[in-house]
Amino acid sequence: MEDGLKRKRMEGSLYKQKNNKKMIRRIKILMGVLLMVWISVPTMGQDIRTEETKVADILTQFPAESIQQTDKLMEEITGMGEEGILRFCRLIVSPGTGNDIQARYALGSLARYAGAPGNERIKGEVENAFLKSLELSSDREIKAFFIRKLGVFGGDATAEAMKEYLETKDLYSPALFALTFAGTEKAKSIILSSLPDKSADQQVETIKDLGKLEYLQAESVLISMAKDPGTNEDVKKQIYSSLAKLGMEESEATLNTAARNAGYSSDKTEAMNAYLEYARKIGEKGEKKISKSICINVLKKCTNSDQLVYRSAALEIYSQLEKRECIKLLIKEFTGNEDKSYRNAVLCISGENMTDESKESWCGIFREVSAERQQELLDFLSFYPGKEVVKKVIEPGLSSEDENVRAEAVRVLAFHEKEKAVPELIQQLRKAGGEKEYNALEKAFLNVCSEKDGKMLAGSLNLLNEKGQTIIVKVLCEKRCVKQGNVVFDYCYSDTPPLRAESYSGLSRIVESEDLGKLILLLEKTEYLKETELVEKAIIKLYTNDTPPSDGSFLKAMEVSNSKEKYIPVLPYLKDKNSISQVSHLFKEGNTKEKVASFKALTKWRDTSVLPILYDIFSDKELSEFHKEAINAFLRESGSGNIPDDEQLLWLKKIMIECQSIAEKKEVIKAAGEAKTFLSLVFVSSFFEDDELKSTVAGAVMNIVLPSVGKKDGMTGKVARELLIKAKKFVGSYSQIDIQEYLDKMIDEEGYVSIFNGNNLDGWQGLVKNPLERAKMTKEELAKEQVKADKLVPEYWSVKDGCILFNGNGWENLCTKKIYGDFEMLVDWKITKKGDSGIYLRGTPQVQIWDTSRVEVGAQVGSGGLYNNKINRSTPLVVADNPVNEWNTFRIKMKGDVVTVYLNGILVVDHVVMENYWDRNIPIFPKGPIELQSHGTNLLFRNIYVKEISEEAIGKKEKAEGFVSLFNGKNLNGWVGNKTDYSAENGMLTVHPKEGNHGNLYTEKEYSNFDFRFDFQLTKGANNGVGIHAPLKGDAAYVGKEIQILDNNASVYANLEKYQYHGSVYGVIPSKRGYLKPVGEWNSEDIIVKGDQFKVILNGEVILDGNVKESSKNGTLDHKDHPGLKRHNGHIGFLGHGSELKFKNIRIKEL
Amino acid sequence: MKQNNSRREFFKKTLAVTAGITIVPRFVLGGPGYTAPSDQLTRAIIGVGGMGKGHINYTDARLLAVCDVDQNHLKEALDIAGSGVKGYSDFREVLNRPDIDIIHIATPPHWHGIMSVMAARAGKDVWCEKPMTRTIGEGKRVKEAIHATGRMFRLNTWFRFKDVFYGMETTVKPLKKAVANGLLGWPLTVTISGITGFNWKFYWVGKTNLQPQSIPKVLDYNMWLGPAPVKPYNQHRVHQTFRGYWDYDSGGLGDMGQHYIDPVQYILNKDDESPVKVEVDAPQQDDDAVGTWRRITYTYKDGCRIILDGENRDKDAAYIEGPKGKIYKGFRSTIPHLKEKLDLLPDPAPQIIDFRESVLTRKKFALNEDNGYRSCTIVNMGAIAVRLGRNLEFDSEKQEFIHDDEANRLINQPMRGEWKMD
């Protein structure tokens, strides 16, 4: 069987060549050989598989990732022939009895594929297989499944098979559906013959489909059914409708009778609709006489208002038949009917077949009809440009006695003539009268004018009354006629209120930088607040332009002005940074007007420098009238993203204390919910017990803990979990599901733990000497010393209002009892003038804290630095301290000997090695307590949290992400192949090559898409590789793919090709060199494979990201055949090359 | 000029309607024969589960009746609604009550079309939840029925006229102004992603291979299904998770799509046309259960595009981008002093944003059967393309897909038993 298959393929390839007679024989032979070689390599891997394995292999790839992949899979399935397709069909089971999801995906796609144009050749095979499966199954649901699928593509064979199912109650609907979709003659006749003994509902369905299919042979059956007095109304309705669709001569009598019986009105059978639809259909078929006589009949009979719809439909059908002679009839209907909507329909109908002749006819009646009809005609004819429309309709309309007609004529003139209408519109404006006409004119000007009409418009101003002038000023401004700006300035001094108002409100649109002087002049003169604001707006416009005037001239004018309040609103828009202190000063010291204006300006300020000022206003009880707006402005600016989350939170905590109402508190909590930090979680949750706040808190908790959309920044840990569970009770149902989803996936880890309980110093103790000396002490000595040290603690350290307080005297550090290795830490601290402190990590000084004003000791560099470093950097990257007596937040991370510090959300120490202060010859201790340093000044600490980092936690995280271990560390269970050179030692997979035995080690299982993650340690010049999609035999680099593992820094590899570097897809895609750690250190690597897409991440750096198919499109880099590029499934293997090396933590996540 | 164009559109529409022998709409020209409803408007809610319960507190009119096929829902709703409100299990009885002016429809989407049409024909104004309808064909028929009966229709999404436009930290108005005044140039691309507040994919994916369960006594499952095909009951099909099944909705796209797409349609001034192309990047979909998708791209005839980024690939989304500049997340922009510039521009035309006003004056609500149909069609086009797993071309005039029978079949889908919408 396997041999047979192989032979078949080879014959196929030879056959192709025989047909290509033009080819030279030699090339033919050569090609044949090449082809055979090419084919024989991959088939070696594939032919091993049984048909069953093939089915299983294909099924695992459903649902398909993309359209292209679906097509590829379809080729594979159809390549297996009818028997192969049946294998898939047999996998469908009745719901609830097993899992057939993949098979349903596969067959659904197959039906679509078989029905697609161009795939006719496989259609029969698929149809046969489906029909067989349909027949074989006894389950209703499975049968329905196949019928539905056959409906997508089936032909005559399907139609024949459906006969049987049309007679069953259960499968009637899908069968009818399949037949209707097939729509062949055969299908139609089957549908028709099934009609008689169906229920009324089924008959309606069937008749509807017959109509849809326009099956003419159905007519006589339908007519006789219509005549049958026993036929119910629903069925009749459908019969009429379908007969109309068929449009056969013989139906006329039936439909005529039905319409008459309905009284030419709406009834349950909707006979009138069918009657008219029939008239249209038969008219289209060329039977004009019948169609016309129906229309005339309807026109005669339908005169009541509720029949006008039929009348209009008849008119429309008639006009299609008699395009020319119809105009007279249409005009008669238009002039004679009092129903506005009917007249509108008449015009619509005429519009469909508009000719010059009919246009002329409509123009001709304009003067004779009522004003209302004149408006309708104006609107209608505006779509048909031409001289006579202007002359006979628009012009008479413009001089009509009726204002509505004039207004409509103005509108139509503008629409009809566009920009050419301007002079005529100006003429009309001169003689206009009435609000509606002025409105129409204003709209018309706005529609047709542009900047270039400015001159003409301005020129007309003298000829116009004030109403007209107002309109023109508006247009000049709206159209930005800056050249005519002077005119607008002039009218700002007008005595006519509307004209003056229009000029002011348009100002900002026509000013340019040069106008600043004029605007300042105007600003000084304004008396009304509204006008002042409009001038301010115009000045702001100048300063927000791309080329603003200089700040200087404005500030100078302000200085000498007696009404500074008019200038203040502009200040937020100047570049001058000092203006904020000016505004702040005017708010405090200025007169009432200046005060109000200054506050408003402050709320508009877009710069964090405004925060302290707003805070002061907010917290000042005497300024309560500004309270509400101050907090709004504050929250907007603090949440603008211009300050880091940690700093924002410190501000929010301050402002929360000053809040007076629940509403304000809610706003602060919401704002804190936007800062996604652990401390903001702690902060908002402290209000959970307040009934009025708890739902707001719940929302904020959810916001903080759950990942932001599209990011993986969800929070973990016990605190987060508990708060989330609590929050779930107080949020909406959608959010509840969201929370539950997250909780279910959330990994179980400790997270941040509070190491200060807020009430006392449990968990803390005094300091005994230093780590080196402590290490020398015996247990007893140490205990004794500890008692002494602990006695001193209360003298200096105390707890007050949830803070740890140091009283400012002495030098005694406070230490955690617990010992920490790697950890992350949060702590808030506050110092007083001249303050000095620090955080000791693992018992060692220190992350520095000091008052930056102490220049004499170099404190101007800021806090957060690793103060005692000699070799590595000791100063912070930037100064990020808040002023003394304000809180600061540290985020400290220590992993190994590397420390990172954020101060108030700003990175101040970036992965710096911390040195051992106690003994400079050794690295920092692996473990030790955390200490709060005292240095003779008052200190406050609060919110002290530590999250320990452990490898175990990382393992859990990966597990939660879906990784599974491939290597148990003890033996080679789950692996096949070379188990001589490869062995498990101390939790590592080691390679010790023995002479002459260089096979590979493969996973037992096969994988297609995955993230393969492992750690490895190289020896000098070591060479290995990871086989991907590999068969168990052959050179995996070619019959599969190989991701190179190589000490490519070794001198022996100096002349490597790029595609041989570590991490490259060997011979196909090169990688980036330079990210391997020195030989002897452990590297970590991810190989991510998705279809043809390969990505390799080495020690956190993406060193390869490419598509093997794309890259080999024009041949591979090594010019060798890589048949394995076509494979998408196979074993993962270590491809030993005789070098010694080690692997560990081998895990995989299937994608 | 815009007005004139839409009039022309109207000519065409009227013809299309008469071709199907339906009535020339009376409301268009405000014809005679209307009795305005009394000042004391009354209403009923059909469907008082998750979404519908929220409607109880709306204050637009006096609530007289609530209806649900789940006795638990009904009981809860009656408890909240208080006295004077009657409960029903069959919505047809609600429609028969002559004293009710407005019907709120807050059922799953497979009911929206039928109920809207039946309500309109019963002389009620309609306040319908999004998405407007589950198929394009049903939308078309709702539109026709509303026109033919002269009823008022509002869709229950509101971003085009109020509230913050997801992630942009602004209402739609200034965006509309910026676009209408050409600040960004033309054509425009609007990208929307998970910053909308809900992931597009959300959790609205269905489960495959659902096992049959026994139907709870309190639920009339047959009526819950209504026009949808009968499938064995499983609790995941109904109530909060129904959107994960093609028979009732189309996942997150159905749930939130119209919220997000409708304002975009308004900004792009596309209330009168549909995209001509929809491209999808998604894994193959199950016949029954809605799956995830990565990206849906719609293109209009003039080159404007709407991109739904299901993977949140674009960090700065939502954004609106044209040849002259872009406005993105947080209402930031590449155009300096955008806000101040916008202050100086004229406001867009006013809209009626109070349904009460619409009902009393018989003037169309800002988001009605016409523009609502268009934006829902965008949602449904996307759903069809995802469901079939292929890119589709659409004829905006004919409102059908080009050369794709199978896609066209999904425009109208068969309804079960007695339920029809002709």
Tab-separated table of N, CA, C and O in Angstrom, chain A residues 65-117:
chain	number	residue	atom	x	y	z
A	65	GLU	N	-6.010	28.534	10.865
A	65	GLU	CA	-5.614	29.869	11.320
A	65	GLU	C	-5.978	30.962	10.317
A	65	GLU	O	-6.142	32.104	10.662
A	66	SER	N	-6.017	30.600	9.037
A	66	SER	CA	-6.233	31.645	8.041
A	66	SER	C	-6.893	31.041	6.819
A	66	SER	O	-6.998	29.828	6.682
A	67	ILE	N	-7.290	31.924	5.928
A	67	ILE	CA	-7.932	31.498	4.691
A	67	ILE	C	-6.985	30.590	3.904
A	67	ILE	O	-7.376	29.550	3.383
A	68	GLN	N	-5.713	30.984	3.839
A	68	GLN	CA	-4.738	30.215	3.061
A	68	GLN	C	-4.568	28.813	3.637
A	68	GLN	O	-4.482	27.831	2.900
A	69	GLN	N	-4.527	28.753	4.944
A	69	GLN	CA	-4.323	27.437	5.553
A	69	GLN	C	-5.514	26.532	5.290
A	69	GLN	O	-5.358	25.339	5.033
A	70	THR	N	-6.721	27.119	5.336
A	70	THR	CA	-7.914	26.325	5.044
A	70	THR	C	-7.793	25.700	3.654
A	70	THR	O	-8.009	24.513	3.470
A	71	ASP	N	-7.421	26.530	2.687
A	71	ASP	CA	-7.308	26.020	1.309
A	71	ASP	C	-6.300	24.884	1.224
A	71	ASP	O	-6.521	23.879	0.553
A	72	LYS	N	-5.212	25.059	1.925
A	72	LYS	CA	-4.170	24.032	1.883
A	72	LYS	C	-4.701	22.707	2.456
A	72	LYS	O	-4.516	21.641	1.885
A	73	LEU	N	-5.418	22.820	3.562
A	73	LEU	CA	-5.967	21.615	4.186
A	73	LEU	C	-7.002	20.957	3.284
A	73	LEU	O	-7.111	19.734	3.216
A	74	MET	N	-7.771	21.797	2.575
A	74	MET	CA	-8.785	21.244	1.678
A	74	MET	C	-8.124	20.425	0.575
A	74	MET	O	-8.609	19.378	0.178
A	75	GLU	N	-6.974	20.942	0.088
A	75	GLU	CA	-6.259	20.173	-0.938
A	75	GLU	C	-5.830	18.827	-0.374
A	75	GLU	O	-5.937	17.803	-1.040
A	76	GLU	N	-5.380	18.841	0.840
A	76	GLU	CA	-4.941	17.585	1.443
A	76	GLU	C	-6.110	16.618	1.577
A	76	GLU	O	-5.981	15.431	1.275
A	77	ILE	N	-7.254	17.136	2.026
A	77	ILE	CA	-8.406	16.249	2.223
A	77	ILE	C	-8.877	15.682	0.890
A	77	ILE	O	-9.056	14.475	0.741
A	78	THR	N	-9.054	16.568	-0.102
A	78	THR	CA	-9.568	16.069	-1.380
A	78	THR	C	-8.558	15.149	-2.036
A	78	THR	O	-8.917	14.255	-2.794
A	79	GLY	N	-7.278	15.345	-1.707
A	79	GLY	CA	-6.247	14.455	-2.241
A	79	GLY	C	-6.398	13.023	-1.737
A	79	GLY	O	-5.838	12.090	-2.295
A	80	MET	N	-7.152	12.856	-0.686
A	80	MET	CA	-7.316	11.511	-0.135
A	80	MET	C	-8.471	10.757	-0.787
A	80	MET	O	-8.775	9.615	-0.411
A	81	GLY	N	-9.166	11.393	-1.728
A	81	GLY	CA	-10.226	10.696	-2.460
A	81	GLY	C	-11.485	10.538	-1.638
A	81	GLY	O	-11.561	10.951	-0.470
A	82	GLU	N	-12.483	9.936	-2.279
A	82	GLU	CA	-13.785	9.813	-1.633
A	82	GLU	C	-13.691	9.020	-0.337
A	82	GLU	O	-14.299	9.384	0.675
A	83	GLU	N	-12.921	7.955	-0.372
A	83	GLU	CA	-12.800	7.127	0.826
A	83	GLU	C	-12.221	7.954	1.968
A	83	GLU	O	-12.659	7.869	3.115
A	84	GLY	N	-11.261	8.789	1.621
A	84	GLY	CA	-10.654	9.662	2.621
A	84	GLY	C	-11.688	10.618	3.198
A	84	GLY	O	-11.757	10.820	4.416
A	85	ILE	N	-12.503	11.191	2.315
A	85	ILE	CA	-13.521	12.141	2.782
A	85	ILE	C	-14.492	11.431	3.718
A	85	ILE	O	-14.885	11.960	4.759
A	86	LEU	N	-14.849	10.210	3.340
A	86	LEU	CA	-15.763	9.437	4.191
A	86	LEU	C	-15.194	9.220	5.594
A	86	LEU	O	-15.918	9.195	6.576
A	87	ARG	N	-13.894	9.065	5.641
A	87	ARG	CA	-13.262	8.910	6.952
A	87	ARG	C	-13.597	10.104	7.849
A	87	ARG	O	-13.843	9.963	9.029
A	88	PHE	N	-13.565	11.277	7.238
A	88	PHE	CA	-13.908	12.472	8.015
A	88	PHE	C	-15.387	12.472	8.377
A	88	PHE	O	-15.779	12.805	9.485
A	89	CYS	N	-16.215	12.092	7.394
A	89	CYS	CA	-17.661	12.118	7.607
A	89	CYS	C	-18.058	11.213	8.766
A	89	CYS	O	-18.960	11.530	9.534
A	90	ARG	N	-17.382	10.092	8.866
A	90	ARG	CA	-17.765	9.129	9.892
A	90	ARG	C	-17.509	9.654	11.305
A	90	ARG	O	-17.997	9.110	12.276
A	91	LEU	N	-16.742	10.721	11.376
A	91	LEU	CA	-16.419	11.238	12.702
A	91	LEU	C	-17.527	12.103	13.305
A	91	LEU	O	-17.478	12.459	14.476
A	92	ILE	N	-18.525	12.467	12.477
A	92	ILE	CA	-19.621	13.304	12.987
A	92	ILE	C	-20.513	12.456	13.904
A	92	ILE	O	-20.929	11.366	13.535
A	93	VAL	N	-20.759	12.980	15.090
A	93	VAL	CA	-21.610	12.240	16.018
A	93	VAL	C	-22.764	13.118	16.466
A	93	VAL	O	-22.735	14.337	16.296
A	94	SER	N	-23.752	12.492	17.030
A	94	SER	CA	-24.906	13.227	17.531
A	94	SER	C	-24.479	14.112	18.707
A	94	SER	O	-23.618	13.721	19.485
A	95	PRO	N	-25.066	15.308	18.817
A	95	PRO	CA	-24.631	16.210	19.881
A	95	PRO	C	-24.774	15.560	21.259
A	95	PRO	O	-25.753	14.888	21.528
A	96	GLY	N	-23.789	15.753	22.063
A	96	GLY	CA	-23.864	15.218	23.412
A	96	GLY	C	-23.278	13.827	23.527
A	96	GLY	O	-23.212	13.260	24.605
A	97	THR	N	-22.843	13.256	22.389
A	97	THR	CA	-22.321	11.886	22.490
A	97	THR	C	-20.823	11.821	22.229
A	97	THR	O	-20.244	10.755	22.183
A	98	GLY	N	-20.210	12.945	22.015
A	98	GLY	CA	-18.772	12.900	21.794
A	98	GLY	C	-18.298	14.194	21.197
A	98	GLY	O	-19.096	15.091	20.940
A	99	ASN	N	-17.009	14.284	20.988
A	99	ASN	CA	-16.437	15.528	20.486
A	99	ASN	C	-16.092	15.392	19.006
A	99	ASN	O	-15.198	14.654	18.632
A	100	ASP	N	-16.853	16.096	18.172
A	100	ASP	CA	-16.578	16.034	16.730
A	100	ASP	C	-16.303	17.428	16.175
A	100	ASP	O	-16.515	17.695	14.995
A	101	ILE	N	-15.834	18.309	17.064
A	101	ILE	CA	-15.682	19.713	16.649
A	101	ILE	C	-14.804	19.854	15.424
A	101	ILE	O	-15.176	20.475	14.438
A	102	GLN	N	-13.618	19.236	15.497
A	102	GLN	CA	-12.684	19.428	14.387
A	102	GLN	C	-13.250	18.893	13.080
A	102	GLN	O	-13.094	19.490	12.034
A	103	ALA	N	-13.935	17.735	13.176
A	103	ALA	CA	-14.503	17.157	11.961
A	103	ALA	C	-15.555	18.086	11.378
A	103	ALA	O	-15.653	18.266	10.161
A	104	ARG	N	-16.340	18.724	12.259
A	104	ARG	CA	-17.360	19.650	11.758
A	104	ARG	C	-16.715	20.866	11.091
A	104	ARG	O	-17.172	21.347	10.067
A	105	TYR	N	-15.637	21.346	11.700
A	105	TYR	CA	-14.902	22.433	11.049
A	105	TYR	C	-14.445	21.994	9.657
A	105	TYR	O	-14.593	22.694	8.675
A	106	ALA	N	-13.874	20.796	9.606
A	106	ALA	CA	-13.280	20.318	8.364
A	106	ALA	C	-14.346	20.157	7.284
A	106	ALA	O	-14.179	20.614	6.148
A	107	LEU	N	-15.480	19.534	7.651
A	107	LEU	CA	-16.503	19.277	6.637
A	107	LEU	C	-17.214	20.564	6.228
A	107	LEU	O	-17.608	20.726	5.070
A	108	GLY	N	-17.362	21.491	7.169
A	108	GLY	CA	-17.950	22.793	6.831
A	108	GLY	C	-17.109	23.472	5.766
A	108	GLY	O	-17.620	23.961	4.756
A	109	SER	N	-15.806	23.465	5.962
A	109	SER	CA	-14.914	24.080	4.991
A	109	SER	C	-14.937	23.321	3.673
A	109	SER	O	-14.889	23.906	2.598
A	110	LEU	N	-15.036	22.027	3.784
A	110	LEU	CA	-15.009	21.198	2.577
A	110	LEU	C	-16.213	21.515	1.689
A	110	LEU	O	-16.089	21.616	0.467
A	111	ALA	N	-17.381	21.678	2.313
A	111	ALA	CA	-18.580	21.994	1.538
A	111	ALA	C	-18.388	23.317	0.810
A	111	ALA	O	-18.692	23.448	-0.375
A	112	ARG	N	-17.864	24.299	1.509
A	112	ARG	CA	-17.634	25.601	0.879
A	112	ARG	C	-16.626	25.495	-0.249
A	112	ARG	O	-16.781	26.075	-1.309
A	113	TYR	N	-15.575	24.720	0.028
A	113	TYR	CA	-14.505	24.550	-0.946
A	113	TYR	C	-15.061	23.885	-2.204
A	113	TYR	O	-14.778	24.305	-3.324
A	114	ALA	N	-15.894	22.857	-2.010
A	114	ALA	CA	-16.455	22.133	-3.151
A	114	ALA	C	-17.379	23.026	-3.964
A	114	ALA	O	-17.531	22.844	-5.169
A	115	GLY	N	-17.998	23.996	-3.313
A	115	GLY	CA	-18.934	24.860	-4.013
A	115	GLY	C	-18.271	26.045	-4.679
A	115	GLY	O	-18.901	26.766	-5.449
A	116	ALA	N	-16.995	26.274	-4.399
A	116	ALA	CA	-16.326	27.458	-4.940
A	116	ALA	C	-16.067	27.285	-6.425
A	116	ALA	O	-15.797	26.176	-6.890
A	117	PRO	N	-16.166	28.386	-7.189
A	117	PRO	CA	-15.897	28.271	-8.618
A	117	PRO	C	-14.468	27.770	-8.839
A	117	PRO	O	-13.560	28.157	-8.100
